[in-house]
Amino acid sequence: MMMMRMMMQTIVVLVTVCLVASWAQQQYVIMTPGVCPDPPTQSNFDIKRFLGIWNVYECFDTPYIFGMTCVQMVFTQEDDQTQYIRMQIRGLRDVEFFGHSIWRSSVEYDGVGTVINSTYPAEWSVLFGGQPEFDRDNVNYYVLSTDYDSFAVVYGCVRPSPIAIKIETAMILTREPNVKPKTLDFLKYNMKSWGIDTKYFNKISAFNC
Ligand SMILES: *[C@@H]1O[C@H](CO)[C@@H](O)[C@H](O)[C@H]1NC(C)=O
């Protein structure tokens, strides 16, 4: 009886892992073994100064952004709802024919970030439309570092199953498109020291936007 139950549990875990793995592969997500890190965030974070339009300079592969160029993140807030941050990802998708864009469409995805504890305003629970609701109401998104005027680094991590597998997202954001942050190497060095593997960063193309 005991044996039977253990076998059933093992099968359930294996099926979960396979489902998540195939979902991850289709969606181009960064899924790796291990638990989510607990990185520090920007000290004295001032959300009002952080709001507005950011250009995605580099990011981890995510289903939303795959194949997009000229990607921007737009953060907005209602004055009387300071615990919520509206998050929009917008960009362009090109249909190419022999290396030339023959059709271009703009794409937009909407999400919402919620500050779970106002003592930590740079730690949010983020949910995008259509995303599986892993870790709802838990902190899964961090503003790691920003100077508000030129660069920001954001990081997200969720655990989709009871076993130690994590799905990560990260973005280097810049106010000006195509302007490499002066401190990029230092920012990545810090991320590595917090347990975030920066090899997954890819440059986002931002030409003829
Ligand atoms: C927010 O965080 C502080 C400091 O860690 C903690 O004392 C407090 O209980 C938390 N508040 C809530 C609502 O969880």
Tab-separated table of N, CA, C and O in Angstrom, residues 30-101:
chain	number	residue	atom	x	y	z
A	30	ILE	N	13.878	30.265	-19.622
A	30	ILE	CA	15.081	29.822	-18.939
A	30	ILE	C	14.646	29.033	-17.708
A	30	ILE	O	14.216	29.601	-16.707
A	31	MET	N	14.717	27.702	-17.834
A	31	MET	CA	14.314	26.835	-16.733
A	31	MET	C	15.514	26.008	-16.310
A	31	MET	O	16.114	25.325	-17.137
A	32	THR	N	15.887	26.091	-15.057
A	32	THR	CA	17.078	25.391	-14.572
A	32	THR	C	16.793	24.755	-13.212
A	32	THR	O	15.868	25.178	-12.523
A	33	PRO	N	17.592	23.766	-12.835
A	33	PRO	CA	17.440	23.201	-11.498
A	33	PRO	C	17.825	24.233	-10.434
A	33	PRO	O	18.558	25.165	-10.724
A	34	GLY	N	17.325	24.025	-9.233
A	34	GLY	CA	17.693	24.909	-8.131
A	34	GLY	C	16.504	25.719	-7.662
A	34	GLY	O	15.461	25.738	-8.299
A	35	VAL	N	16.678	26.392	-6.531
A	35	VAL	CA	15.613	27.228	-5.984
A	35	VAL	C	15.898	28.681	-6.339
A	35	VAL	O	17.021	29.041	-6.695
A	36	CYS	N	14.867	29.510	-6.265
A	36	CYS	CA	15.039	30.925	-6.598
A	36	CYS	C	15.955	31.595	-5.579
A	36	CYS	O	15.841	31.343	-4.380
A	37	PRO	N	16.845	32.478	-6.058
A	37	PRO	CA	17.663	33.232	-5.113
A	37	PRO	C	16.823	34.311	-4.426
A	37	PRO	O	15.674	34.528	-4.809
A	38	ASP	N	17.373	34.939	-3.440
A	38	ASP	CA	16.670	36.011	-2.734
A	38	ASP	C	17.563	37.249	-2.812
A	38	ASP	O	18.225	37.617	-1.841
A	39	PRO	N	17.591	37.886	-4.003
A	39	PRO	CA	18.575	38.948	-4.204
A	39	PRO	C	18.182	40.239	-3.476
A	39	PRO	O	16.997	40.471	-3.240
A	40	PRO	N	19.159	41.066	-3.134
A	40	PRO	CA	18.835	42.382	-2.566
A	40	PRO	C	18.261	43.284	-3.662
A	40	PRO	O	18.483	43.038	-4.848
A	41	THR	N	17.516	44.299	-3.284
A	41	THR	CA	16.936	45.207	-4.280
A	41	THR	C	17.507	46.617	-4.081
A	41	THR	O	18.252	46.867	-3.130
A	42	GLN	N	17.123	47.506	-4.996
A	42	GLN	CA	17.593	48.887	-4.940
A	42	GLN	C	17.217	49.522	-3.588
A	42	GLN	O	16.050	49.521	-3.211
A	43	SER	N	18.201	50.051	-2.890
A	43	SER	CA	17.893	50.657	-1.589
A	43	SER	C	17.194	51.999	-1.798
A	43	SER	O	17.405	52.676	-2.812
A	44	ASN	N	16.348	52.382	-0.870
A	44	ASN	CA	15.542	53.616	-0.939
A	44	ASN	C	14.802	53.730	-2.261
A	44	ASN	O	14.730	54.815	-2.846
A	45	PHE	N	14.253	52.620	-2.717
A	45	PHE	CA	13.609	52.593	-4.037
A	45	PHE	C	12.455	53.601	-4.103
A	45	PHE	O	11.563	53.592	-3.259
A	46	ASP	N	12.512	54.469	-5.126
A	46	ASP	CA	11.495	55.499	-5.326
A	46	ASP	C	10.697	55.139	-6.577
A	46	ASP	O	11.127	55.412	-7.704
A	47	ILE	N	9.545	54.522	-6.376
A	47	ILE	CA	8.806	53.976	-7.513
A	47	ILE	C	8.379	55.068	-8.490
A	47	ILE	O	8.361	54.858	-9.698
A	48	LYS	N	8.059	56.253	-7.984
A	48	LYS	CA	7.624	57.348	-8.867
A	48	LYS	C	8.696	57.693	-9.900
A	48	LYS	O	8.390	57.973	-11.053
A	49	ARG	N	9.940	57.689	-9.455
A	49	ARG	CA	11.040	58.012	-10.382
A	49	ARG	C	11.321	56.868	-11.347
A	49	ARG	O	11.924	57.061	-12.393
A	50	PHE	N	10.905	55.658	-10.952
A	50	PHE	CA	11.162	54.474	-11.772
A	50	PHE	C	10.133	54.333	-12.908
A	50	PHE	O	10.428	53.766	-13.961
A	51	LEU	N	8.936	54.877	-12.687
A	51	LEU	CA	7.850	54.709	-13.660
A	51	LEU	C	8.220	55.297	-15.022
A	51	LEU	O	9.158	56.077	-15.139
A	52	GLY	N	7.460	54.912	-16.035
A	52	GLY	CA	7.659	55.464	-17.371
A	52	GLY	C	8.179	54.420	-18.341
A	52	GLY	O	8.057	53.224	-18.114
A	53	ILE	N	8.741	54.914	-19.424
A	53	ILE	CA	9.155	54.036	-20.528
A	53	ILE	C	10.614	53.635	-20.383
A	53	ILE	O	11.490	54.477	-20.174
A	54	TRP	N	10.866	52.347	-20.491
A	54	TRP	CA	12.231	51.809	-20.514
A	54	TRP	C	12.411	50.983	-21.788
A	54	TRP	O	11.490	50.268	-22.191
A	55	ASN	N	13.594	51.047	-22.370
A	55	ASN	CA	13.932	50.196	-23.514
A	55	ASN	C	14.658	48.960	-23.020
A	55	ASN	O	15.517	49.053	-22.141
A	56	VAL	N	14.305	47.804	-23.579
A	56	VAL	CA	14.971	46.566	-23.173
A	56	VAL	C	16.282	46.450	-23.954
A	56	VAL	O	16.275	46.300	-25.173
A	57	TYR	N	17.383	46.555	-23.238
A	57	TYR	CA	18.713	46.478	-23.860
A	57	TYR	C	19.154	45.019	-24.019
A	57	TYR	O	19.561	44.591	-25.092
A	58	GLU	N	19.042	44.272	-22.922
A	58	GLU	CA	19.323	42.831	-22.947
A	58	GLU	C	18.270	42.145	-22.099
A	58	GLU	O	17.765	42.736	-21.147
A	59	CYS	N	17.947	40.877	-22.433
A	59	CYS	CA	17.045	40.142	-21.547
A	59	CYS	C	17.234	38.640	-21.710
A	59	CYS	O	17.859	38.182	-22.660
A	60	PHE	N	16.719	37.885	-20.730
A	60	PHE	CA	16.657	36.432	-20.835
A	60	PHE	C	15.529	36.114	-21.818
A	60	PHE	O	14.566	36.868	-21.917
A	61	ASP	N	15.628	34.976	-22.518
A	61	ASP	CA	14.527	34.555	-23.383
A	61	ASP	C	13.259	34.407	-22.553
A	61	ASP	O	13.273	33.757	-21.514
A	62	THR	N	12.189	35.024	-23.021
A	62	THR	CA	10.892	34.797	-22.391
A	62	THR	C	9.866	34.646	-23.509
A	62	THR	O	10.050	35.178	-24.599
A	63	PRO	N	8.776	33.931	-23.230
A	63	PRO	CA	7.781	33.705	-24.287
A	63	PRO	C	7.243	35.009	-24.868
A	63	PRO	O	6.972	35.090	-26.055
A	64	TYR	N	7.111	36.033	-24.023
A	64	TYR	CA	6.514	37.280	-24.502
A	64	TYR	C	7.379	37.954	-25.549
A	64	TYR	O	6.878	38.553	-26.484
A	65	ILE	N	8.682	37.873	-25.339
A	65	ILE	CA	9.587	38.710	-26.120
A	65	ILE	C	10.202	37.964	-27.287
A	65	ILE	O	10.738	38.578	-28.198
A	66	PHE	N	10.067	36.636	-27.307
A	66	PHE	CA	10.770	35.859	-28.318
A	66	PHE	C	10.479	36.378	-29.727
A	66	PHE	O	9.328	36.531	-30.132
A	67	GLY	N	11.528	36.670	-30.469
A	67	GLY	CA	11.384	37.130	-31.849
A	67	GLY	C	11.001	38.592	-31.995
A	67	GLY	O	10.807	39.070	-33.111
A	68	MET	N	10.896	39.332	-30.879
A	68	MET	CA	10.508	40.742	-30.967
A	68	MET	C	11.728	41.642	-31.065
A	68	MET	O	12.777	41.338	-30.514
A	69	THR	N	11.563	42.759	-31.743
A	69	THR	CA	12.585	43.805	-31.745
A	69	THR	C	11.978	45.065	-31.138
A	69	THR	O	10.769	45.149	-30.948
A	70	CYS	N	12.856	46.042	-30.851
A	70	CYS	CA	12.394	47.347	-30.341
A	70	CYS	C	11.487	47.164	-29.121
A	70	CYS	O	10.383	47.712	-29.058
A	71	VAL	N	11.937	46.364	-28.159
A	71	VAL	CA	11.081	46.014	-27.028
A	71	VAL	C	11.183	47.092	-25.949
A	71	VAL	O	12.270	47.556	-25.615
A	72	GLN	N	10.035	47.481	-25.443
A	72	GLN	CA	9.988	48.439	-24.331
A	72	GLN	C	9.160	47.874	-23.187
A	72	GLN	O	8.235	47.094	-23.404
A	73	MET	N	9.510	48.299	-21.973
A	73	MET	CA	8.687	48.020	-20.798
A	73	MET	C	8.158	49.372	-20.335
A	73	MET	O	8.920	50.323	-20.200
A	74	VAL	N	6.857	49.424	-20.088
A	74	VAL	CA	6.247	50.669	-19.617
A	74	VAL	C	5.596	50.395	-18.261
A	74	VAL	O	4.763	49.495	-18.139
A	75	PHE	N	6.032	51.156	-17.267
A	75	PHE	CA	5.501	50.997	-15.906
A	75	PHE	C	4.658	52.225	-15.569
A	75	PHE	O	5.130	53.353	-15.705
A	76	THR	N	3.406	52.016	-15.181
A	76	THR	CA	2.549	53.147	-14.797
A	76	THR	C	1.797	52.805	-13.524
A	76	THR	O	1.715	51.646	-13.114
A	77	GLN	N	1.239	53.849	-12.914
A	77	GLN	CA	0.568	53.657	-11.637
A	77	GLN	C	-0.558	54.675	-11.499
A	77	GLN	O	-0.420	55.808	-11.948
A	78	GLU	N	-1.655	54.269	-10.884
A	78	GLU	CA	-2.710	55.221	-10.521
A	78	GLU	C	-2.294	55.868	-9.202
A	78	GLU	O	-1.773	55.188	-8.318
A	79	ASP	N	-2.590	57.178	-9.062
A	79	ASP	CA	-2.142	57.915	-7.870
A	79	ASP	C	-2.620	57.298	-6.558
A	79	ASP	O	-1.906	57.280	-5.566
A	80	ASP	N	-3.857	56.766	-6.574
A	80	ASP	CA	-4.422	56.276	-5.314
A	80	ASP	C	-4.257	54.762	-5.144
A	80	ASP	O	-4.847	54.159	-4.276
A	81	GLN	N	-3.458	54.132	-6.018
A	81	GLN	CA	-3.296	52.672	-5.948
A	81	GLN	C	-1.807	52.333	-5.967
A	81	GLN	O	-1.344	51.618	-6.863
A	82	THR	N	-1.089	52.847	-4.976
A	82	THR	CA	0.367	52.776	-5.040
A	82	THR	C	0.917	51.376	-4.810
A	82	THR	O	2.103	51.150	-4.967
A	83	GLN	N	0.047	50.418	-4.434
A	83	GLN	CA	0.571	49.053	-4.294
A	83	GLN	C	0.591	48.312	-5.630
A	83	GLN	O	1.170	47.240	-5.722
A	84	TYR	N	-0.078	48.877	-6.651
A	84	TYR	CA	-0.121	48.213	-7.962
A	84	TYR	C	0.708	48.958	-9.000
A	84	TYR	O	0.707	50.186	-9.029
A	85	ILE	N	1.391	48.213	-9.838
A	85	ILE	CA	2.159	48.791	-10.936
A	85	ILE	C	1.668	48.125	-12.216
A	85	ILE	O	1.731	46.896	-12.337
A	86	ARG	N	1.174	48.923	-13.150
A	86	ARG	CA	0.784	48.346	-14.439
A	86	ARG	C	2.038	48.189	-15.283
A	86	ARG	O	2.867	49.101	-15.363
A	87	MET	N	2.205	47.005	-15.869
A	87	MET	CA	3.402	46.713	-16.653
A	87	MET	C	2.993	46.337	-18.067
A	87	MET	O	2.175	45.448	-18.258
A	88	GLN	N	3.543	47.049	-19.029
A	88	GLN	CA	3.281	46.704	-20.433
A	88	GLN	C	4.593	46.357	-21.101
A	88	GLN	O	5.583	47.080	-20.954
A	89	ILE	N	4.584	45.240	-21.826
A	89	ILE	CA	5.702	44.919	-22.707
A	89	ILE	C	5.216	45.232	-24.109
A	89	ILE	O	4.148	44.760	-24.504
A	90	ARG	N	5.947	46.054	-24.849
A	90	ARG	CA	5.529	46.310	-26.223
A	90	ARG	C	6.728	46.257	-27.156
A	90	ARG	O	7.855	46.541	-26.746
A	91	GLY	N	6.479	45.864	-28.373
A	91	GLY	CA	7.576	45.751	-29.326
A	91	GLY	C	7.045	45.436	-30.707
A	91	GLY	O	5.839	45.535	-30.955
A	92	LEU	N	7.946	45.062	-31.591
A	92	LEU	CA	7.581	44.809	-32.982
A	92	LEU	C	7.932	43.377	-33.349
A	92	LEU	O	8.937	42.840	-32.891
A	93	ARG	N	7.090	42.767	-34.174
A	93	ARG	CA	7.419	41.465	-34.743
A	93	ARG	C	7.497	41.618	-36.246
A	93	ARG	O	6.599	42.159	-36.875
A	94	ASP	N	8.608	41.136	-36.799
A	94	ASP	CA	8.808	41.218	-38.238
A	94	ASP	C	8.589	39.860	-38.870
A	94	ASP	O	9.016	38.849	-38.327
A	95	VAL	N	7.943	39.857	-40.010
A	95	VAL	CA	7.930	38.661	-40.846
A	95	VAL	C	8.994	38.892	-41.910
A	95	VAL	O	8.946	39.897	-42.625
A	96	GLU	N	9.978	38.001	-41.955
A	96	GLU	CA	11.103	38.235	-42.858
A	96	GLU	C	11.032	37.330	-44.082
A	96	GLU	O	10.538	36.207	-44.023
A	97	PHE	N	11.550	37.858	-45.171
A	97	PHE	CA	11.628	37.109	-46.418
A	97	PHE	C	13.029	37.341	-46.968
A	97	PHE	O	13.392	38.484	-47.278
A	98	PHE	N	13.837	36.292	-47.004
A	98	PHE	CA	15.254	36.420	-47.383
A	98	PHE	C	15.951	37.562	-46.643
A	98	PHE	O	16.638	38.385	-47.233
A	99	GLY	N	15.726	37.611	-45.332
A	99	GLY	CA	16.443	38.594	-44.516
A	99	GLY	C	15.869	39.999	-44.556
A	99	GLY	O	16.385	40.903	-43.912
A	100	HIS	N	14.807	40.210	-45.312
A	100	HIS	CA	14.188	41.536	-45.345
A	100	HIS	C	12.816	41.472	-44.694
A	100	HIS	O	12.057	40.543	-44.924
A	101	SER	N	12.524	42.494	-43.893
A	101	SER	CA	11.229	42.538	-43.243
A	101	SER	C	10.155	42.881	-44.274
A	101	SER	O	10.239	43.901	-44.951
